Amino acid sequence: MLLEQLLSNAVFAKANVIAGHSGLTRTIQTVNIMDAPDIIHFLRPGELLLTNGYFMKETPSMLLELMCKMNHLNCSGLAVKTKRFALDIPQEVIDEANRIHFPIIEISSVEYSLGEVLQRSTSLILDNKNDELQYSLTIHKQFSEMIMKGNGIPQMIGALTQLLSSPILLLGSKLQVTEHSHHFKQPSLQPLMAAANKLLSDIPALPAAVQLCLLDPVLRKHRYMAIYPVFTYRHEGYLIAFQPHQAASAQYSLTLEQAANVIGMEMTKLHAVKERSRRYKNEFFSDLIDGFISSEQEALHRGKKYGLKQKETWLLLAARKDENSGSPTSMAKNAAPLTDERLISERDVQYDLIKRQFSQLGDAPVMFTKNDLFGMLLCIRESEWEESVFLKQLAAMQEQLDLQSQLGISLGIGNPVTNVLDIGTSYNEAVKALHIGYQMKKTRFIQSYQPKDISYLFRMIPYDELKQFYDETFQCLSAMEENEQKELMRTLHVYYDTQCQLVETAKQLFVHRNTVIYRLDKCEKLMGIKLKDPIESLRFRLAFAVLPLLHSGKSDSVIRSLGDWGR
């Protein structure tokens, strides 16, 4: 209860607050009597101290020290019988009490002894506690019955708004607005919602209920926010009530507290239902991918609820949260092990964020999880399908996910399939594409699956080895002027691309046949080789094939200078 509520009782009818009037809104939990100079070591937060001032009558300055320590401890106040031992309270104590809003109460005129005041005050506090408990049970039962009757969180927010007559806001774990009272339909309150969101985003997560103050951007008045965290097995967000004044009744706080508890229980139930549904979906796609479903009819029957139909074209994506090392294998070895609860919580948050972001695609993908990857099944219309446009959409959503939620993911894309039994093939291709991207030390990438060719073998070779091979192959040209060097390199490239045909080489380079012959002769003299020699031909072809991989790897000034001709 509040200190002012206790003082309004008949026990304190003749008490007089002589300082710290603005602190009467302090909460009082217990009452104590001072019987020793070191009483401060036995006091607790929310405690009202009764004293007759005996130990301070000779040194009134002790009162100032005691009061400051009690205020630091967050005690409720100090009630003194000054006339019992003619204790004179110094003016500096009065001034300091007013400054720090610490109540000092003169109880010399109270008809009861300190022991009787202690007894009666404790009884009043216990009675108030009992009333609060009964009220909490009533409110909890009221909200619980709403949930049992099938009403959801939106209906609870509506009922809470009526009870408190205050604007109510429910924020999710990422401070996104999940529900709000009808007040926020007014345009004038939209800036208040944004201001509350910014305030919470600038402070650490709150483990317990607090009251904060912010300036209403529209009315230019202070608003007080009663903020109650909502928990399940993890932190789910905040329930916020906006008050015009700082002081609120105990019932106001108890109503918010019980509402937050019941909302947490409802979210726990929703999580359980969602988890069960998600588990069935994961099991179905796992069976389909691993080949445990052999009949197309069975796949269509079980996958009907996920939108699987005949004569459709499907595309599979595999997504994974990027780690610091850029490689899932190395990261798994170096990272500290997570508890099962924390791991599940983090993956649930990642799942929801990715699903919400990628639902912006024309046909929202069906999302599932397999091992440490997120799979996405997308139905595409071949007549409208443009891969370049699709890749741009993915890149934009990938960037937004990183900017808004600080979640960097990489994507592997399989080839489209038209038979539901081939969905597993497309998914495995997406996983292989993802694996290739990580092997190339990339992060936040989009990698389409390509059949294994010679570039796949090159990716198995360390970058430095490839770079050394490339440099040694064209070392003889490195001393030439840049323009002449590019000219000879481009001629060699086209010459080998056209299977060493002089006429076709000249046609593609838009030069005379004799110019090509001159350039090739010059290359042979500089390098001391025969360009048609099978071994040398293979060497140059391999060097040209390595160049794109060098472009996608580490930045290098030599590659940049030589790269223009190969584009």
Coordinates of N, CA, C and O in Angstrom, one line a residue, residues 396-500:
A396 N 16.7 -8.1 -51.9 CA 16.1 -7.0 -51.1 C 15.6 -7.4 -49.8 O 15.8 -6.7 -48.8
M397 N 14.9 -8.6 -49.7 CA 14.4 -9.1 -48.5 C 15.5 -9.5 -47.5 O 15.4 -9.3 -46.3
Q398 N 16.6 -10.0 -48.1 CA 17.8 -10.4 -47.3 C 18.4 -9.2 -46.7 O 18.7 -9.2 -45.5
E399 N 18.4 -8.1 -47.4 CA 19.0 -6.8 -46.9 C 18.1 -6.2 -45.8 O 18.6 -5.8 -44.8
Q400 N 16.8 -6.3 -46.0 CA 15.9 -5.7 -45.0 C 15.9 -6.5 -43.7 O 15.8 -6.0 -42.6
L401 N 16.1 -7.8 -43.9 CA 16.2 -8.7 -42.7 C 17.4 -8.3 -41.8 O 17.3 -8.3 -40.6
D402 N 18.5 -8.0 -42.5 CA 19.7 -7.6 -41.8 C 19.6 -6.3 -41.2 O 20.0 -6.0 -40.1
L403 N 19.0 -5.3 -41.9 CA 18.9 -3.9 -41.4 C 17.9 -3.8 -40.3 O 18.1 -3.2 -39.2
Q404 N 16.7 -4.5 -40.4 CA 15.7 -4.3 -39.4 C 15.8 -5.2 -38.2 O 15.5 -4.8 -37.1
S405 N 16.4 -6.4 -38.4 CA 16.4 -7.4 -37.3 C 17.9 -7.9 -37.0 O 18.1 -8.7 -36.1
Q406 N 18.9 -7.3 -37.7 CA 20.3 -7.7 -37.5 C 20.4 -9.2 -37.6 O 21.2 -9.8 -36.9
L407 N 19.7 -9.8 -38.6 CA 19.8 -11.2 -38.8 C 20.3 -11.4 -40.3 O 19.6 -11.1 -41.2
G408 N 21.6 -11.8 -40.4 CA 22.2 -12.1 -41.7 C 22.0 -13.5 -42.1 O 22.4 -14.4 -41.3
I409 N 21.4 -13.8 -43.2 CA 21.2 -15.1 -43.7 C 21.8 -15.3 -45.1 O 22.0 -14.3 -45.8
S410 N 22.2 -16.5 -45.4 CA 22.6 -16.9 -46.8 C 21.6 -17.9 -47.3 O 20.9 -18.6 -46.6
L411 N 21.4 -17.8 -48.7 CA 20.4 -18.6 -49.3 C 21.0 -19.5 -50.4 O 21.8 -19.1 -51.2
G412 N 20.6 -20.8 -50.5 CA 20.9 -21.7 -51.6 C 19.6 -22.0 -52.3 O 18.6 -22.1 -51.7
I413 N 19.7 -22.0 -53.7 CA 18.5 -22.2 -54.5 C 18.6 -23.4 -55.4 O 19.6 -23.6 -56.1
G414 N 17.7 -24.3 -55.3 CA 17.7 -25.5 -56.1 C 17.0 -25.3 -57.5 O 16.6 -24.1 -57.7
N415 N 17.0 -26.3 -58.3 CA 16.4 -26.1 -59.6 C 14.9 -26.4 -59.5 O 14.4 -27.2 -58.7
P416 N 14.1 -25.7 -60.4 CA 12.6 -26.0 -60.3 C 12.3 -27.4 -60.7 O 13.0 -28.1 -61.5
V417 N 11.2 -28.0 -60.0 CA 10.8 -29.3 -60.3 C 9.3 -29.3 -60.5 O 8.6 -28.4 -60.0
T418 N 8.7 -30.3 -61.2 CA 7.3 -30.3 -61.5 C 6.6 -31.5 -60.8 O 5.4 -31.6 -60.8
N419 N 7.4 -32.5 -60.3 CA 6.9 -33.6 -59.6 C 7.1 -33.5 -58.1 O 8.3 -33.2 -57.7
V420 N 6.1 -33.7 -57.3 CA 6.3 -33.5 -55.8 C 7.4 -34.4 -55.3 O 8.0 -34.1 -54.3
L421 N 7.6 -35.5 -55.9 CA 8.6 -36.5 -55.4 C 10.0 -36.0 -55.7 O 11.0 -36.5 -55.1
D422 N 10.1 -35.0 -56.5 CA 11.4 -34.4 -56.9 C 11.7 -33.2 -56.0 O 12.8 -32.6 -56.1
I423 N 10.8 -32.9 -55.0 CA 11.1 -31.8 -54.1 C 12.3 -32.0 -53.3 O 13.1 -31.1 -53.1
G424 N 12.6 -33.3 -52.9 CA 13.8 -33.6 -52.2 C 15.0 -33.3 -53.0 O 16.0 -32.9 -52.4
T425 N 15.0 -33.6 -54.3 CA 16.1 -33.3 -55.2 C 16.4 -31.8 -55.2 O 17.6 -31.4 -55.1
S426 N 15.4 -31.0 -55.4 CA 15.6 -29.6 -55.4 C 16.1 -29.1 -54.1 O 17.0 -28.2 -54.1
Y427 N 15.6 -29.6 -53.0 CA 16.1 -29.2 -51.7 C 17.6 -29.5 -51.5 O 18.4 -28.7 -51.0
N428 N 18.0 -30.7 -51.9 CA 19.4 -31.1 -51.7 C 20.3 -30.3 -52.6 O 21.4 -30.0 -52.3
E429 N 19.8 -29.9 -53.8 CA 20.5 -29.0 -54.6 C 20.7 -27.6 -54.0 O 21.8 -27.0 -54.0
A430 N 19.7 -27.2 -53.3 CA 19.8 -25.9 -52.6 C 20.8 -26.0 -51.4 O 21.6 -25.0 -51.2
V431 N 20.8 -27.1 -50.7 CA 21.8 -27.3 -49.7 C 23.2 -27.3 -50.2 O 24.1 -26.7 -49.6
K432 N 23.4 -28.0 -51.3 CA 24.7 -28.0 -52.0 C 25.2 -26.6 -52.4 O 26.3 -26.3 -52.2
A433 N 24.2 -25.9 -52.9 CA 24.6 -24.5 -53.4 C 25.0 -23.7 -52.1 O 25.9 -22.9 -52.2
L434 N 24.3 -23.8 -51.0 CA 24.6 -23.1 -49.8 C 26.0 -23.5 -49.3 O 26.8 -22.7 -48.9
H435 N 26.3 -24.8 -49.4 CA 27.6 -25.3 -48.9 C 28.7 -24.8 -49.8 O 29.8 -24.4 -49.3
I436 N 28.5 -24.7 -51.1 CA 29.5 -24.1 -52.0 C 29.8 -22.6 -51.6 O 31.0 -22.2 -51.6
G437 N 28.7 -21.9 -51.4 CA 28.9 -20.5 -51.0 C 29.8 -20.3 -49.7 O 30.6 -19.5 -49.7
Y438 N 29.5 -21.2 -48.7 CA 30.3 -21.1 -47.5 C 31.8 -21.6 -47.7 O 32.7 -21.1 -47.1
Q439 N 32.0 -22.5 -48.7 CA 33.3 -23.0 -49.0 C 34.1 -21.8 -49.6 O 35.3 -21.8 -49.4
M440 N 33.4 -20.9 -50.3 CA 34.1 -19.8 -50.9 C 34.2 -18.6 -49.9 O 34.6 -17.5 -50.3
K441 N 34.0 -18.9 -48.6 CA 34.2 -17.9 -47.5 C 33.2 -16.7 -47.7 O 33.6 -15.6 -47.3
K442 N 32.1 -16.9 -48.3 CA 31.1 -15.8 -48.4 C 30.1 -15.8 -47.3 O 29.9 -16.8 -46.7
T443 N 29.5 -14.6 -47.1 CA 28.4 -14.5 -46.1 C 27.3 -13.6 -46.7 O 27.6 -12.9 -47.7
R444 N 26.1 -13.8 -46.3 CA 25.0 -13.1 -46.8 C 24.9 -13.1 -48.3 O 24.8 -12.1 -49.0
F445 N 25.0 -14.4 -48.8 CA 25.0 -14.5 -50.3 C 23.8 -15.3 -50.7 O 23.0 -15.8 -49.9
I446 N 23.5 -15.3 -52.0 CA 22.5 -16.0 -52.7 C 23.2 -16.9 -53.7 O 23.7 -16.3 -54.7
Q447 N 23.1 -18.2 -53.6 CA 23.8 -19.1 -54.5 C 22.9 -20.0 -55.2 O 22.2 -20.8 -54.5
S448 N 22.8 -20.0 -56.5 CA 22.0 -21.0 -57.2 C 22.8 -22.2 -57.5 O 24.0 -22.2 -57.6
Y449 N 22.1 -23.3 -57.5 CA 22.7 -24.6 -57.8 C 23.2 -24.7 -59.2 O 22.4 -24.4 -60.1
Q450 N 24.4 -25.1 -59.4 CA 24.9 -25.4 -60.8 C 25.5 -26.8 -60.8 O 26.2 -27.2 -59.8
P451 N 25.3 -27.6 -61.8 CA 25.9 -28.9 -61.9 C 27.4 -28.8 -61.7 O 28.0 -27.8 -62.1
K452 N 28.1 -29.8 -61.2 CA 29.5 -29.8 -61.0 C 30.3 -29.7 -62.3 O 30.1 -30.5 -63.2
D453 N 31.1 -28.7 -62.5 CA 31.9 -28.5 -63.7 C 33.4 -28.3 -63.2 O 33.7 -28.5 -62.0
I454 N 34.2 -27.8 -64.1 CA 35.6 -27.6 -63.7 C 35.8 -26.6 -62.6 O 36.7 -26.6 -61.8
S455 N 34.8 -25.6 -62.6 CA 34.9 -24.5 -61.6 C 34.7 -25.1 -60.2 O 35.3 -24.6 -59.2
Y456 N 33.9 -26.2 -60.1 CA 33.7 -26.8 -58.8 C 35.1 -27.4 -58.3 O 35.4 -27.3 -57.1
L457 N 35.9 -28.0 -59.2 CA 37.2 -28.5 -58.8 C 38.1 -27.4 -58.4 O 38.9 -27.5 -57.4
F458 N 38.0 -26.2 -59.1 CA 38.9 -25.1 -58.7 C 38.6 -24.6 -57.3 O 39.4 -24.1 -56.6
R459 N 37.3 -24.7 -56.9 CA 36.9 -24.2 -55.6 C 37.5 -25.0 -54.5 O 37.5 -24.6 -53.3
M460 N 37.9 -26.2 -54.8 CA 38.6 -27.1 -53.8 C 40.0 -26.7 -53.6 O 40.7 -27.1 -52.6
I461 N 40.6 -25.8 -54.5 CA 42.0 -25.4 -54.4 C 42.0 -24.0 -53.6 O 41.2 -23.1 -53.9
P462 N 43.0 -23.9 -52.7 CA 43.1 -22.6 -52.0 C 43.3 -21.4 -52.9 O 43.9 -21.5 -54.0
Y463 N 42.7 -20.3 -52.5 CA 42.8 -19.1 -53.3 C 44.2 -18.7 -53.7 O 44.5 -18.4 -54.9
D464 N 45.1 -18.8 -52.8 CA 46.5 -18.4 -53.0 C 47.2 -19.2 -54.1 O 48.0 -18.7 -54.9
E465 N 46.8 -20.5 -54.1 CA 47.4 -21.4 -55.1 C 46.9 -21.0 -56.5 O 47.6 -21.0 -57.5
L466 N 45.6 -20.7 -56.6 CA 45.0 -20.3 -57.9 C 45.7 -19.0 -58.4 O 46.0 -18.9 -59.5
K467 N 45.8 -18.1 -57.4 CA 46.4 -16.8 -57.8 C 47.9 -17.0 -58.3 O 48.3 -16.4 -59.3
Q468 N 48.6 -17.8 -57.6 CA 50.0 -18.1 -58.1 C 50.0 -18.7 -59.4 O 50.9 -18.3 -60.3
F469 N 49.2 -19.7 -59.7 CA 49.1 -20.3 -61.0 C 48.8 -19.3 -62.1 O 49.4 -19.3 -63.2
Y470 N 47.8 -18.4 -61.9 CA 47.4 -17.4 -62.8 C 48.6 -16.5 -63.1 O 48.9 -16.2 -64.3
D471 N 49.2 -16.0 -62.1 CA 50.3 -15.0 -62.2 C 51.5 -15.6 -63.0 O 52.1 -15.0 -63.9
E472 N 51.8 -16.9 -62.7 CA 53.0 -17.5 -63.4 C 52.7 -17.8 -64.8 O 53.6 -17.7 -65.7
T473 N 51.4 -18.0 -65.2 CA 51.0 -18.3 -66.6 C 51.3 -17.1 -67.4 O 51.7 -17.2 -68.6
F474 N 50.9 -15.9 -66.9 CA 51.0 -14.6 -67.7 C 52.1 -13.7 -67.2 O 52.1 -12.5 -67.5
Q475 N 53.1 -14.3 -66.6 CA 54.2 -13.5 -66.0 C 55.0 -12.8 -67.1 O 55.5 -11.7 -66.9
C476 N 55.2 -13.4 -68.3 CA 55.9 -12.8 -69.4 C 55.3 -11.6 -69.9 O 56.0 -10.8 -70.6
L477 N 54.0 -11.4 -69.7 CA 53.3 -10.2 -70.2 C 53.3 -9.1 -69.2 O 52.8 -8.0 -69.5
S478 N 53.7 -9.3 -68.0 CA 53.5 -8.4 -66.9 C 54.4 -7.1 -67.0 O 54.0 -6.1 -66.5
A479 N 55.5 -7.2 -67.8 CA 56.3 -6.0 -67.9 C 55.9 -5.1 -69.0 O 56.4 -4.0 -69.2
M480 N 54.8 -5.5 -69.8 CA 54.4 -4.6 -70.9 C 53.5 -3.5 -70.4 O 53.0 -3.5 -69.3
E481 N 53.3 -2.5 -71.3 CA 52.3 -1.5 -71.0 C 50.9 -2.0 -70.8 O 50.6 -3.0 -71.5
E482 N 50.1 -1.3 -70.0 CA 48.8 -1.9 -69.7 C 47.9 -2.1 -70.9 O 47.3 -3.2 -71.0
N483 N 47.8 -1.2 -71.8 CA 46.9 -1.3 -73.0 C 47.4 -2.5 -73.9 O 46.5 -3.2 -74.3
E484 N 48.7 -2.6 -74.1 CA 49.2 -3.6 -75.0 C 49.0 -5.0 -74.3 O 48.6 -6.0 -74.9
Q485 N 49.2 -5.0 -73.0 CA 49.0 -6.3 -72.2 C 47.5 -6.7 -72.3 O 47.2 -7.9 -72.6
K486 N 46.6 -5.8 -72.2 CA 45.1 -6.2 -72.3 C 44.8 -6.7 -73.7 O 44.0 -7.6 -73.9
E487 N 45.4 -6.0 -74.7 CA 45.2 -6.4 -76.1 C 45.6 -7.8 -76.4 O 44.9 -8.6 -77.0
L488 N 46.8 -8.2 -75.9 CA 47.3 -9.5 -76.1 C 46.5 -10.6 -75.3 O 46.2 -11.7 -75.8
M489 N 46.1 -10.2 -74.1 CA 45.4 -11.2 -73.2 C 44.0 -11.4 -73.9 O 43.5 -12.6 -73.9
R490 N 43.4 -10.4 -74.3 CA 42.0 -10.6 -74.9 C 42.1 -11.4 -76.2 O 41.3 -12.3 -76.5
T491 N 43.2 -11.2 -77.0 CA 43.4 -12.0 -78.2 C 43.6 -13.4 -77.9 O 43.0 -14.3 -78.5
L492 N 44.4 -13.7 -76.9 CA 44.6 -15.1 -76.5 C 43.3 -15.8 -76.0 O 43.0 -16.9 -76.3
H493 N 42.5 -15.0 -75.2 CA 41.3 -15.6 -74.7 C 40.3 -15.9 -75.8 O 39.8 -17.0 -75.8
V494 N 40.1 -15.0 -76.7 CA 39.2 -15.3 -77.8 C 39.7 -16.4 -78.7 O 39.0 -17.2 -79.2
Y495 N 41.0 -16.4 -78.9 CA 41.7 -17.4 -79.8 C 41.4 -18.8 -79.3 O 41.0 -19.7 -80.0
Y496 N 41.5 -19.0 -77.9 CA 41.2 -20.3 -77.4 C 39.7 -20.6 -77.3 O 39.3 -21.8 -77.4
D497 N 38.9 -19.6 -77.1 CA 37.5 -19.8 -77.1 C 36.9 -20.2 -78.4 O 35.9 -20.9 -78.5
T498 N 37.6 -19.8 -79.5 CA 37.1 -20.2 -80.9 C 37.9 -21.4 -81.4 O 37.9 -21.6 -82.6
Q499 N 38.4 -22.2 -80.5 CA 39.2 -23.4 -80.9 C 40.3 -23.1 -81.8 O 40.5 -23.9 -82.8
C500 N 41.0 -22.0 -81.6 CA 42.2 -21.7 -82.4 C 41.9 -21.4 -83.8 O 42.8 -21.6 -84.7

